[in-house]
Amino acid sequence: SRALRPVVRLGRLLAQTFRWLYRVFVCEPWFKTSCESHGRGVRTGDFVHFIRGEGRIVIGDDVLVEGKSSFIFSSVLPEAPLLSIGSGSYINHNCSFIVASRVSIGARARIASGVTIFDSPG
């Protein structure tokens, strides 16, 4: 078992490196291009977020959207729905945002895992 320790360490290092590369070159750029605007220091985890519908996402500085979350926009109103997330906020894994008109999250908000936020019962 001692002989396998370097192999296990190498495997862990390779997995961490792959997750970092995937986050930096796939997940974060894809999420940022889905935003109408975003501030400095916007980060994601190593998952691609699910975004459905036509809506606007506006994010402040130093926001972390961890894990995999869903952003769903309704298109029943004449104006595009808006989701705004204030600076310094943290969104944990498996959160859902369902926006028909407007959802605003203030600065330095901490949202726990598995939370659903919506502005319409439909």
XYZ file of C-alpha atoms in Angstrom:
122
model
C 0.000 0.000 0.000
C 2.937 2.367 0.606
C 4.054 1.820 -2.960
C 0.676 3.042 -4.259
C 0.715 6.370 -2.355
C 2.625 8.264 -5.086
C 0.232 6.901 -7.719
C -2.794 7.967 -5.658
C -1.292 11.434 -5.111
C -0.597 11.768 -8.822
C -4.178 10.726 -9.615
C -5.563 13.329 -7.200
C -3.297 16.009 -8.641
C -4.409 15.180 -12.191
C -8.095 15.249 -11.172
C -7.694 18.612 -9.421
C -5.827 20.009 -12.408
C -8.540 18.833 -14.811
C -11.316 20.364 -12.649
C -9.403 23.655 -12.456
C -8.859 23.758 -16.229
C -12.519 22.885 -16.900
C -13.712 25.602 -14.499
C -11.378 28.308 -15.839
C -11.676 27.562 -19.563
C -15.243 26.214 -19.868
C -17.567 26.876 -16.920
C -16.668 30.458 -15.991
C -16.391 31.827 -19.541
C -19.688 30.188 -20.554
C -21.504 31.627 -17.531
C -19.997 35.085 -17.993
C -20.998 35.213 -21.665
C -24.546 34.325 -20.576
C -24.621 37.460 -18.390
C -25.641 40.874 -19.669
C -22.964 42.274 -17.397
C -20.718 41.036 -14.605
C -18.206 42.601 -12.293
C -14.664 41.610 -11.472
C -13.980 38.403 -9.611
C -17.099 36.509 -10.707
C -16.372 32.808 -10.247
C -18.175 29.512 -10.663
C -17.574 25.974 -9.572
C -16.601 23.261 -12.025
C -20.145 22.731 -13.328
C -21.889 24.318 -16.305
C -25.033 26.078 -15.070
C -28.412 25.394 -16.680
C -29.877 28.537 -18.297
C -33.211 28.370 -20.108
C -35.230 31.128 -21.727
C -34.407 34.685 -22.683
C -33.502 36.849 -19.716
C -30.890 39.205 -18.401
C -28.368 38.328 -15.700
C -26.512 41.206 -14.041
C -23.861 40.300 -11.471
C -21.740 42.528 -9.224
C -18.113 42.104 -8.157
C -16.685 39.101 -6.286
C -19.686 36.790 -6.706
C -19.283 33.011 -6.432
C -21.927 30.780 -8.021
C -20.829 27.385 -6.721
C -21.860 23.957 -7.944
C -24.587 23.585 -10.548
C -27.564 25.949 -10.476
C -30.534 26.608 -12.763
C -31.558 29.967 -14.187
C -34.976 29.837 -15.848
C -36.563 32.853 -17.505
C -40.199 33.248 -18.523
C -40.990 35.031 -21.748
C -44.630 36.010 -21.165
C -43.991 39.696 -20.441
C -42.936 42.302 -23.036
C -39.702 43.128 -21.164
C -36.943 40.558 -20.720
C -36.840 39.179 -17.154
C -33.953 40.380 -14.975
C -31.932 38.534 -12.349
C -29.499 40.749 -10.455
C -26.998 39.482 -7.909
C -25.208 42.014 -5.707
C -21.482 42.217 -5.081
C -19.883 39.824 -2.635
C -22.740 37.298 -2.800
C -22.411 33.521 -2.628
C -24.797 31.098 -4.323
C -24.368 27.488 -3.189
C -24.898 24.258 -5.164
C -28.232 23.222 -6.692
C -30.068 26.545 -6.430
C -32.848 27.515 -8.843
C -33.853 30.986 -9.972
C -37.148 31.229 -11.837
C -37.650 34.769 -13.126
C -40.799 36.082 -14.787
C -40.149 39.786 -14.226
C -37.370 40.605 -11.758
C -35.459 38.913 -8.943
C -32.872 40.970 -7.050
C -30.387 39.531 -4.595
C -28.632 42.124 -2.472
C -24.947 42.569 -1.769
C -23.118 40.048 0.414
C -26.049 37.592 0.371
C -25.398 33.955 1.261
C -27.796 31.474 -0.327
C -27.753 27.898 0.969
C -27.723 24.766 -1.155
C -30.977 23.665 -2.775
C -32.818 27.003 -2.490
C -35.403 28.014 -5.102
C -36.143 31.710 -5.596
C -38.936 32.871 -7.898
C -41.099 35.933 -8.464
C -44.177 34.239 -9.879
C -46.197 31.175 -8.898
C -46.465 30.154 -12.572
